[in-house]
PDB file of C-alpha atoms and ligand atoms in Angstrom:
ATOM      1  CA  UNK U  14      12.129 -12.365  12.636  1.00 95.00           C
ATOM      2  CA  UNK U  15      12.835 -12.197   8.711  1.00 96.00           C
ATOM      3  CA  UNK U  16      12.288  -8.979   6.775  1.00 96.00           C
ATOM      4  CA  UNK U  17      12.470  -9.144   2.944  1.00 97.00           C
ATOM      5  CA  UNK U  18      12.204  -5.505   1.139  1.00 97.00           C
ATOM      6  CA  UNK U  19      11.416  -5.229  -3.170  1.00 98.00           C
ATOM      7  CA  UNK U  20      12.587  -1.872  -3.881  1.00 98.00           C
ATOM      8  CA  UNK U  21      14.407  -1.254  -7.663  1.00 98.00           C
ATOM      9  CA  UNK U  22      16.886   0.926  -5.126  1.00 98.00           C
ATOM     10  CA  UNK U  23      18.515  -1.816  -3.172  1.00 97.00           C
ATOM     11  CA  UNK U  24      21.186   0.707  -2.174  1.00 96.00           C
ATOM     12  CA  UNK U  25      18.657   3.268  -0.397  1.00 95.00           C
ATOM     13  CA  UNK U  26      18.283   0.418   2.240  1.00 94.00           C
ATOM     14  CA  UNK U  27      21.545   0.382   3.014  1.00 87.00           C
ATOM     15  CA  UNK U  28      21.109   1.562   6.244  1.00 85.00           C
ATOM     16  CA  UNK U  29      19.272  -1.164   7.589  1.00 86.00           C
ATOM     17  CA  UNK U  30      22.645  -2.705   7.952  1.00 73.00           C
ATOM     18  CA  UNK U  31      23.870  -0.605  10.533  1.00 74.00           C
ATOM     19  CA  UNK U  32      23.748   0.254  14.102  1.00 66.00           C
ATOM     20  CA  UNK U  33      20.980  -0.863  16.284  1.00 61.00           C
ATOM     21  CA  UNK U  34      19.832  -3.378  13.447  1.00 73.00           C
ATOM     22  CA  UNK U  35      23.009  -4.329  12.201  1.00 73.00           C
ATOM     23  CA  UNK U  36      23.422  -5.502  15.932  1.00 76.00           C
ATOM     24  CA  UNK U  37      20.347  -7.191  16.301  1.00 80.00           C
ATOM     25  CA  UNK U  38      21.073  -8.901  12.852  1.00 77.00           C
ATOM     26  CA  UNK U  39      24.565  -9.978  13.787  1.00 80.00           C
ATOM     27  CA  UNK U  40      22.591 -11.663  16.825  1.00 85.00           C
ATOM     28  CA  UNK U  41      20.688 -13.486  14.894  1.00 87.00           C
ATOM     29  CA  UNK U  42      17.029 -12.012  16.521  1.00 91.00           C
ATOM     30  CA  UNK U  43      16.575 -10.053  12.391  1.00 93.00           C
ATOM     31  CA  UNK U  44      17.250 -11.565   9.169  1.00 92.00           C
ATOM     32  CA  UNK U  45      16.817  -8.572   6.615  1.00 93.00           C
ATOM     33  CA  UNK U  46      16.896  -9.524   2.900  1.00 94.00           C
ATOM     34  CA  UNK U  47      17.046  -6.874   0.244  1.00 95.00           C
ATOM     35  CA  UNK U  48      15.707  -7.590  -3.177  1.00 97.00           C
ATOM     36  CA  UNK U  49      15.911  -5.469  -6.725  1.00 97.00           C
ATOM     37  CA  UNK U  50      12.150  -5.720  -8.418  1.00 98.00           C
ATOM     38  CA  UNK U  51      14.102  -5.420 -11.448  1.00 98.00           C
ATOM     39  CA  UNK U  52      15.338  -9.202 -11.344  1.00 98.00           C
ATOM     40  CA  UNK U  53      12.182  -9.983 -11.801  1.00 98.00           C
ATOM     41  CA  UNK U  54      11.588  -7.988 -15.181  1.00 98.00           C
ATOM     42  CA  UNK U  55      10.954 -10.028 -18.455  1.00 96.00           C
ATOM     43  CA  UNK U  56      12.285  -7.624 -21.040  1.00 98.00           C
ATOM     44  CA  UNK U  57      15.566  -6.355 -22.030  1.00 98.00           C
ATOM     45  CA  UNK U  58      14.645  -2.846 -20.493  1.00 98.00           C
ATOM     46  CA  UNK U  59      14.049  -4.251 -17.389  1.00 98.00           C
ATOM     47  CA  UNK U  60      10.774  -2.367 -17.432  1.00 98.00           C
ATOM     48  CA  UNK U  61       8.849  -1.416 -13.896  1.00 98.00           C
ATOM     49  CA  UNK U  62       6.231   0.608 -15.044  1.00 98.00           C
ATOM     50  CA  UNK U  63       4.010   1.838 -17.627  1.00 98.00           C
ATOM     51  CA  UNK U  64       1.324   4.587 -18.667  1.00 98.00           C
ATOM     52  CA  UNK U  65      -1.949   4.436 -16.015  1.00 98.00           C
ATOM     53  CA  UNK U  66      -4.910   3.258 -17.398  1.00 98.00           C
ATOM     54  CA  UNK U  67      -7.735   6.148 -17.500  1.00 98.00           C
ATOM     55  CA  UNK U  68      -4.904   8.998 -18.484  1.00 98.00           C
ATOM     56  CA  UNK U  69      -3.120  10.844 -15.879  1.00 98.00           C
ATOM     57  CA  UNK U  70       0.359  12.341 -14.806  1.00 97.00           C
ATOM     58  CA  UNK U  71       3.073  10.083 -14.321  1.00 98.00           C
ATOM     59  CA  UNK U  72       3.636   5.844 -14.253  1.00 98.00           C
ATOM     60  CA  UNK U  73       2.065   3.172 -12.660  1.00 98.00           C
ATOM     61  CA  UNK U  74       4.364  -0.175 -11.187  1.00 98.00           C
ATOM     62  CA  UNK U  75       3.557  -2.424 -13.495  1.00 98.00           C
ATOM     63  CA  UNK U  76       1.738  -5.752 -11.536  1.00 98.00           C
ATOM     64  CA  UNK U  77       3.985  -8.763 -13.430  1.00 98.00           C
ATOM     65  CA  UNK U  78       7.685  -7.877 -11.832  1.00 98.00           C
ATOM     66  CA  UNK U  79       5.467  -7.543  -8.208  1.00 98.00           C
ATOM     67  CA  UNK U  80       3.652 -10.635  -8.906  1.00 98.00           C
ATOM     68  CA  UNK U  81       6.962 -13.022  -9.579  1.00 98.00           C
ATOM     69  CA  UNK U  82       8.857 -11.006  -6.784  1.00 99.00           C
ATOM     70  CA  UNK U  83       6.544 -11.823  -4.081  1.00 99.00           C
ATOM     71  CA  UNK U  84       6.285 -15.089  -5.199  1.00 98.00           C
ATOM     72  CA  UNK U  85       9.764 -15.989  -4.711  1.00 98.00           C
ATOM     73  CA  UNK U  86      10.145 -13.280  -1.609  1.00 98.00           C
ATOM     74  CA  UNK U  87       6.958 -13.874   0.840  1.00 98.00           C
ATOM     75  CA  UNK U  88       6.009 -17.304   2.328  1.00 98.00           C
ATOM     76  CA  UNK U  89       2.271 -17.679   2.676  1.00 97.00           C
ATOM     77  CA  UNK U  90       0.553 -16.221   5.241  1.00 98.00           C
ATOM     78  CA  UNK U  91       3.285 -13.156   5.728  1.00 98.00           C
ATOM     79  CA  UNK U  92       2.485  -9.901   5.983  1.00 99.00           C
ATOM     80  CA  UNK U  93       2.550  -7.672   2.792  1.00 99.00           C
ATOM     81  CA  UNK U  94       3.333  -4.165   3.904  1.00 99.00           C
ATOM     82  CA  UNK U  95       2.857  -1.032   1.386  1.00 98.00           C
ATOM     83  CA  UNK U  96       4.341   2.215   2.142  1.00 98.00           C
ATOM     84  CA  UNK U  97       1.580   4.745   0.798  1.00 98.00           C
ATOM     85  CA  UNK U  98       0.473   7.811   1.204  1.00 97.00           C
ATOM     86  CA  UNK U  99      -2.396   6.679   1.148  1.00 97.00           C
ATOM     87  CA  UNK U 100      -2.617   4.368   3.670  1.00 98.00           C
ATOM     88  CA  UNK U 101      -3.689   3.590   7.018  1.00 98.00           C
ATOM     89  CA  UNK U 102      -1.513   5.529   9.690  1.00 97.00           C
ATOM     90  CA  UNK U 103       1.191   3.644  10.955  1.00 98.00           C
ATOM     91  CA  UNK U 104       1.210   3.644  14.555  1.00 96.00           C
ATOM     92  CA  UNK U 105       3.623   2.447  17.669  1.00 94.00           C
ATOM     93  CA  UNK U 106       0.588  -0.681  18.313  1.00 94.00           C
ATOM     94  CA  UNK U 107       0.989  -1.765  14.395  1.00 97.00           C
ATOM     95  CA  UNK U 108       5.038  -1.906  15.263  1.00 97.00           C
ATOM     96  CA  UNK U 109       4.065  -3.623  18.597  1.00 96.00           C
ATOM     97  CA  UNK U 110       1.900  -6.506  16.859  1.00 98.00           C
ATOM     98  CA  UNK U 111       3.798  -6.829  13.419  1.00 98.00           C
ATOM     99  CA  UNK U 112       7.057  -7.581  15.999  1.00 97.00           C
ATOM    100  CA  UNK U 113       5.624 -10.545  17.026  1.00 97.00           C
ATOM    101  CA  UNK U 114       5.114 -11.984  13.391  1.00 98.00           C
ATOM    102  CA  UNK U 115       7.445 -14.369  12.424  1.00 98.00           C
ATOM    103  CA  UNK U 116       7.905 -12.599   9.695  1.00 98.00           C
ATOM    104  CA  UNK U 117       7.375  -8.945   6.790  1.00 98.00           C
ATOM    105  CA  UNK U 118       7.542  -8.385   3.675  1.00 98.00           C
ATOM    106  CA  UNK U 119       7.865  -5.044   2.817  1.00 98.00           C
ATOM    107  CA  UNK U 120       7.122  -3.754  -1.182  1.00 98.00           C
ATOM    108  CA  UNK U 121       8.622   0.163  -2.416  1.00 98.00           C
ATOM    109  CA  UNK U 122       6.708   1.879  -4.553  1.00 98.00           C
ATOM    110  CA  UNK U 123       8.043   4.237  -6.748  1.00 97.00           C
ATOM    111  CA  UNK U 124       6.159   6.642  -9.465  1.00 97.00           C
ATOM    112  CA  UNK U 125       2.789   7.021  -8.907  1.00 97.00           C
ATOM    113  CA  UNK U 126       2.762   3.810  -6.755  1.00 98.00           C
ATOM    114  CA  UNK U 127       2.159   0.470  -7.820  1.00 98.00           C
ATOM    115  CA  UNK U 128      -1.120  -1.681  -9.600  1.00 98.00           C
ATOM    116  CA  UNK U 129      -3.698  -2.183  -7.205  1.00 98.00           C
ATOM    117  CA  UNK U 130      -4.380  -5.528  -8.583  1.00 98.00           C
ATOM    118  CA  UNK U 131      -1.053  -6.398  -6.504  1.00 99.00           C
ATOM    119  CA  UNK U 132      -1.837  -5.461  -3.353  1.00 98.00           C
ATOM    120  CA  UNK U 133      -5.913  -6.996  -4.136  1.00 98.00           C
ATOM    121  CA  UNK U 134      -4.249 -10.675  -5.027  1.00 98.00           C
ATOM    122  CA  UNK U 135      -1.775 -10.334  -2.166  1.00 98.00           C
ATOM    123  CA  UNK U 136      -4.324 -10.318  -0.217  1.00 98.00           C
ATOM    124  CA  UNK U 137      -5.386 -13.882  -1.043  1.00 98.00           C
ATOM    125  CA  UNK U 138      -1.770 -15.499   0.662  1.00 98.00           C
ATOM    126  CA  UNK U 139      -1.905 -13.582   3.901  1.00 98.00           C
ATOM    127  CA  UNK U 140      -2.334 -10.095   5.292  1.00 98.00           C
ATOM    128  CA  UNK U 141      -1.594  -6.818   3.771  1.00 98.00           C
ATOM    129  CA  UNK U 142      -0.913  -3.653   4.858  1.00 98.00           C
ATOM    130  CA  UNK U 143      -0.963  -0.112   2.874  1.00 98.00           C
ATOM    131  CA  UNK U 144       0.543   2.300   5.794  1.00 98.00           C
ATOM    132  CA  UNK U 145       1.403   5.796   5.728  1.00 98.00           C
ATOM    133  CA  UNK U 146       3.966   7.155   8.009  1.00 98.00           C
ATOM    134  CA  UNK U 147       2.422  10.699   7.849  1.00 98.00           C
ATOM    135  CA  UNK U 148       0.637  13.000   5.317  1.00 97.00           C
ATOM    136  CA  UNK U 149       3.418  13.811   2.819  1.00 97.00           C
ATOM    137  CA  UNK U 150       4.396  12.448  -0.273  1.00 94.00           C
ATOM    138  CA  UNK U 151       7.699  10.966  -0.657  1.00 97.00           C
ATOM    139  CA  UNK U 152       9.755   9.999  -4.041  1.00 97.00           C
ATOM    140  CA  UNK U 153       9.069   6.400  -3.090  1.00 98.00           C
ATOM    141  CA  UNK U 154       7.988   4.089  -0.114  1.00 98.00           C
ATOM    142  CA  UNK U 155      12.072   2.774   0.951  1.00 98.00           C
ATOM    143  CA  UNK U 156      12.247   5.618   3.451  1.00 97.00           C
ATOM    144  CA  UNK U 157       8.896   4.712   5.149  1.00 98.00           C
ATOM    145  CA  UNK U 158      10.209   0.915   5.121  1.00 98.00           C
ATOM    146  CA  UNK U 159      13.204   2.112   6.819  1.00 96.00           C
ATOM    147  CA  UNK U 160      11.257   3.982   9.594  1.00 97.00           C
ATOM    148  CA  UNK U 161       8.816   0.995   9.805  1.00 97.00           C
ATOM    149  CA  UNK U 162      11.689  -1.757   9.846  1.00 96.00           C
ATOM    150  CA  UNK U 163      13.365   0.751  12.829  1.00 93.00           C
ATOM    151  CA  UNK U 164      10.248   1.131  14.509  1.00 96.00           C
ATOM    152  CA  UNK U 165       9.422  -2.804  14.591  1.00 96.00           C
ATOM    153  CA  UNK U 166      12.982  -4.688  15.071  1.00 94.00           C
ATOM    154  CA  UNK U 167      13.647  -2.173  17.907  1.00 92.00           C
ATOM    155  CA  UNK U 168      10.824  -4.185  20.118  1.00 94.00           C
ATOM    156  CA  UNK U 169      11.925  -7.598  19.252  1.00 93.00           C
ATOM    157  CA  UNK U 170      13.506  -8.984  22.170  1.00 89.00           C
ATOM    158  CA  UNK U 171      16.815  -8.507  23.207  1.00 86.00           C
ATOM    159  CA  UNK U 172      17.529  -5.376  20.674  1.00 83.00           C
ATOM    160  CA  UNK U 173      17.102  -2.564  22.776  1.00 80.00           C
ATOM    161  CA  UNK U 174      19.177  -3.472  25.706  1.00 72.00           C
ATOM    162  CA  UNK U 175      17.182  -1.750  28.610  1.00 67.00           C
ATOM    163  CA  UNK U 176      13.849  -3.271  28.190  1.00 66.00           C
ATOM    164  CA  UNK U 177      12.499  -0.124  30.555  1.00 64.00           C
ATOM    165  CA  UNK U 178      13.050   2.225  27.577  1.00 68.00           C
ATOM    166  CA  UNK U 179      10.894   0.567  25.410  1.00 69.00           C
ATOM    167  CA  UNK U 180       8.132   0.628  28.066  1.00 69.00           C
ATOM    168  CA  UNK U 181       8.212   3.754  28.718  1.00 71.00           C
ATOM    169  CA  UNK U 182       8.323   4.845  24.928  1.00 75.00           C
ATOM    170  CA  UNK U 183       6.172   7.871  23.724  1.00 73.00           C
ATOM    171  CA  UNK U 184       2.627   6.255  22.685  1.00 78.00           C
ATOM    172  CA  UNK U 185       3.693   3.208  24.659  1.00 75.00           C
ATOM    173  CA  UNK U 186       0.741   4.269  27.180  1.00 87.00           C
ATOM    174  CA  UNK U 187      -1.319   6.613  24.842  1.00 91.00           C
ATOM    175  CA  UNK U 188       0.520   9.616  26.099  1.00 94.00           C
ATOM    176  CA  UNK U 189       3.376  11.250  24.682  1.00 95.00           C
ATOM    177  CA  UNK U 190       6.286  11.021  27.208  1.00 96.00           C
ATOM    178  CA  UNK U 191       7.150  13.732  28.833  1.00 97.00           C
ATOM    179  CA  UNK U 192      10.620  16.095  29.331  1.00 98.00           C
ATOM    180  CA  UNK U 193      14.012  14.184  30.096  1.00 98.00           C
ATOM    181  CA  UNK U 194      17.370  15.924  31.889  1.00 98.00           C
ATOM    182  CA  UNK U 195      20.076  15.149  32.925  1.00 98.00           C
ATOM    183  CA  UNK U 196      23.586  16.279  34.358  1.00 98.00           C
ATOM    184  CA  UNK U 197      24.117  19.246  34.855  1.00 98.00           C
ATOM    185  CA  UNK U 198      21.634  20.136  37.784  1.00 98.00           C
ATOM    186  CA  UNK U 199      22.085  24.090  36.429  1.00 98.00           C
ATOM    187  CA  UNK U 200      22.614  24.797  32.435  1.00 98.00           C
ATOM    188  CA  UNK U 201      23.107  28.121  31.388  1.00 98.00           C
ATOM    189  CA  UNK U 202      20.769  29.517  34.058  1.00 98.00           C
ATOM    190  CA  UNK U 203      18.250  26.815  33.353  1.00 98.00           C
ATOM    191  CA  UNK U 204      17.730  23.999  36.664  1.00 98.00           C
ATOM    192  CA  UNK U 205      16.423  20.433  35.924  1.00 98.00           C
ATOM    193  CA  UNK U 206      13.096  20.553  37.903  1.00 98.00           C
ATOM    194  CA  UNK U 207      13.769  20.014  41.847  1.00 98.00           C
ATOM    195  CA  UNK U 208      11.591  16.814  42.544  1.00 98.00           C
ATOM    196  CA  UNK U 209      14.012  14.914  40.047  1.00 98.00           C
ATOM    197  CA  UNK U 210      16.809  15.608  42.509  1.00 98.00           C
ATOM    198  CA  UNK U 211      14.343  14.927  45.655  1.00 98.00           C
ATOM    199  CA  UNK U 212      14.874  10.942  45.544  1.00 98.00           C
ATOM    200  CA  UNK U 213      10.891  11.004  46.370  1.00 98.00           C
ATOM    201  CA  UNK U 214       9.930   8.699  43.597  1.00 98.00           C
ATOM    202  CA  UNK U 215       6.095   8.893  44.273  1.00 98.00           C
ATOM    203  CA  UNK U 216       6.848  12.395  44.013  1.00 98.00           C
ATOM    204  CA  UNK U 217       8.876  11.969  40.533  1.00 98.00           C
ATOM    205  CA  UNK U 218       6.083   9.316  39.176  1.00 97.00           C
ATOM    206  CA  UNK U 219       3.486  11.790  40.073  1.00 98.00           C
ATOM    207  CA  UNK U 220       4.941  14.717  37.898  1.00 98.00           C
ATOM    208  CA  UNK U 221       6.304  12.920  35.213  1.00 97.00           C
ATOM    209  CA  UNK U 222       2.414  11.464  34.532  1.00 97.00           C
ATOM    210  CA  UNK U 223       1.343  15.143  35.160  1.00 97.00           C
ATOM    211  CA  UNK U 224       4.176  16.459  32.329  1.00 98.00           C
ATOM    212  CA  UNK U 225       2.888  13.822  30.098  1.00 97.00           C
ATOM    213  CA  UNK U 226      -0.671  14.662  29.902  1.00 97.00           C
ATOM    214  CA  UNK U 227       0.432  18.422  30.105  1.00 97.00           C
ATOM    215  CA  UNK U 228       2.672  17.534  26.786  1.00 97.00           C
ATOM    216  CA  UNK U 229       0.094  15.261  25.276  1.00 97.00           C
ATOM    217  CA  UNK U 230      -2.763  18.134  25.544  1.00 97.00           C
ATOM    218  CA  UNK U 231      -0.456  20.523  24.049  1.00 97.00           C
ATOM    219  CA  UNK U 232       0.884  18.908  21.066  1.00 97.00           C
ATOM    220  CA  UNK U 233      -1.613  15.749  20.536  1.00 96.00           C
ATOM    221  CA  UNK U 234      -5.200  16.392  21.982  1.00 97.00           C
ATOM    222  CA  UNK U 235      -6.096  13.627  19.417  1.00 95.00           C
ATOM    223  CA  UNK U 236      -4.242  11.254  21.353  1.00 94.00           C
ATOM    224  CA  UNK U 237      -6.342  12.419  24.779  1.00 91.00           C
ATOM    225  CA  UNK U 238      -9.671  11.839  22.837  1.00 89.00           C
ATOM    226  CA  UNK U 239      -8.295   8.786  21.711  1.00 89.00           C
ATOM    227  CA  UNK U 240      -7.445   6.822  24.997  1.00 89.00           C
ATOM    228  CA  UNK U 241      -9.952   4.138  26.645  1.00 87.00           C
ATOM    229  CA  UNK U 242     -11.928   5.626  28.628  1.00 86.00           C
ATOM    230  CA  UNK U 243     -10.674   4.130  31.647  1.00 84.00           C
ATOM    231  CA  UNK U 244      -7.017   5.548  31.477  1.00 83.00           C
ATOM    232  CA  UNK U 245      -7.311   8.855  32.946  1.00 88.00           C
ATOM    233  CA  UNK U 246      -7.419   8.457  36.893  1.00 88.00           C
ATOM    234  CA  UNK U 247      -8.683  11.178  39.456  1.00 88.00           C
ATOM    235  CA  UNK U 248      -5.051  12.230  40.211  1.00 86.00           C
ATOM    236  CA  UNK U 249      -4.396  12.551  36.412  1.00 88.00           C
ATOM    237  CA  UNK U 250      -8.029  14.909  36.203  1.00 84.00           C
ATOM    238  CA  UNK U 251      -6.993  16.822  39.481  1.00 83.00           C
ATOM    239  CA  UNK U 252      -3.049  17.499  38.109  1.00 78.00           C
TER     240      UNK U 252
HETATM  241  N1  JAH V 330       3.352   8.240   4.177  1.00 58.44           N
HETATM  242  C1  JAH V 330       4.659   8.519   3.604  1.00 58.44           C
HETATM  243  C2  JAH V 330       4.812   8.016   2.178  1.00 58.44           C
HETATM  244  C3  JAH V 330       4.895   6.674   1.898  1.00 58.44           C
HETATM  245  C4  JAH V 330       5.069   6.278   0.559  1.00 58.44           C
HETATM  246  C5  JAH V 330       5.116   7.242  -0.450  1.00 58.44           C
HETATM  247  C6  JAH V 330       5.259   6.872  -1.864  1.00 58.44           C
HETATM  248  C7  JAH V 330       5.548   7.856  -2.801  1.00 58.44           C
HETATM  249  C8  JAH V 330       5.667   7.526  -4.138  1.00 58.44           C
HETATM  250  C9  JAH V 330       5.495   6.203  -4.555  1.00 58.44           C
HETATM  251  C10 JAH V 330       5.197   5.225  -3.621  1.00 58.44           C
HETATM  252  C11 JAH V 330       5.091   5.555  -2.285  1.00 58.44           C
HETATM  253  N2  JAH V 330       5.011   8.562  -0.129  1.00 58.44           N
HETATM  254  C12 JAH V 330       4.856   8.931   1.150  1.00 58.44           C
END
């Protein structure tokens, strides 16, 4: 997969070149490409934005630098991804079916965000995307991109080494997953829950499903109303 970011703070994606995904690019299975907006300026200033139309704190991104950028940075047909606040939420199935693209394009606003005419045209050369990663306003859309880019390259094949772990993800299933523990079998008074120690693993399944939807009605009952109706079995209504 390819992944081209426009930001005018090339450095704040620095991170993408570490770790997990500076792995997986080293292997070849994520080519990330990071671009400065301001290369695509036309004036001495290097201007990005400008004064919103209709009055109003703060600047818009101007649509000229974002026009010429994505011409040169998305092929047609790629998605266009916008890190807004107000966007769509981003969720774990967006990451799941953007990882099988051959390819994002990911544009950081800054300011008051950028012309909507962009995003509008955009939308003529292939899909686009305005996502928000929760209800909060950052200074600017790169640290959304680098959640996003996390969130997606980490399901591409062969990134995550144990396949399992991505399966059994939080929101993999709908549910958030439920407590992990591990050595020691007694922490400072505290014991890991005696059926993980049993070696009964219908036993284990049955609780950790139990903890999940225990977990999941705690913190997320909009992620219980949420699930197809045909998730929930009898054991899951009886636990
Ligand atoms: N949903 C998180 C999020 C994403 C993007 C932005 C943002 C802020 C300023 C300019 C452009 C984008 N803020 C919050």
């Amino acid at each position: 997969m390819r992944i081209d970011v426009v930001t005018i703070f090339p450095e704040y994606l620095a991170p993408l070149g570490q770790s997990l995904l500076g792995k997986a690019a080293e292997r070849g299975l994520v080519t990330i490409g990071v671009h400065d907006l301001r290369q695509w300026t036309d004036d001495v200033h290097r201007t990005v934005d400008d004064a919103p139309y209709g009055g109003g704190p703060g600047m818009v991104m101007r649509p000229e630098p974002w026009g010429r950028a994505l011409d040169a940075v998305r092929p047609p047909g790629t998605r266009l991804v916008v890190p807004t606040p107000a966007g769509q939420p981003f969720t774990q199935a967006m990451a799941a079916a953007w990882a099988t693209e051959p390819g994002l394009v990911f544009a950081c606003g800054r300011y008051e965000g950028i012309d909507q005419r962009v995003a509008d045209w955009a939308a003529d050369a292939g899909p686009v995307s305005e996502v928000s990663i929760g209800d909060y306003v950052l200074a600017g859309g790169e640290s959304a991109v680098l959640v996003m880019v996390e969130a997606v390259t980490r399901l591409l094949p062969g990134v995550v080494g144990n396949r399992e772990s991505v399966e059994y993800d939080s929101h993999a299933d709908g549910l958030l997953e439920g407590p992990s523990y591990t050595r020691p079998a007694s922490w400072r008074g505290r014991d890991v829950p005696p059926v993980l120690l049993s070696g009964d693993h219908a036993a284990i399944a049955r609780w950790r499903r139990a903890e999940s939807l225990r977990r999941t009605a705690a913190r997320r009952p909009d992620l219980l109303a949420a699930l197809p109706g045909d998730t929930l079995t009898p054991a899951d209504r009886a636990a």
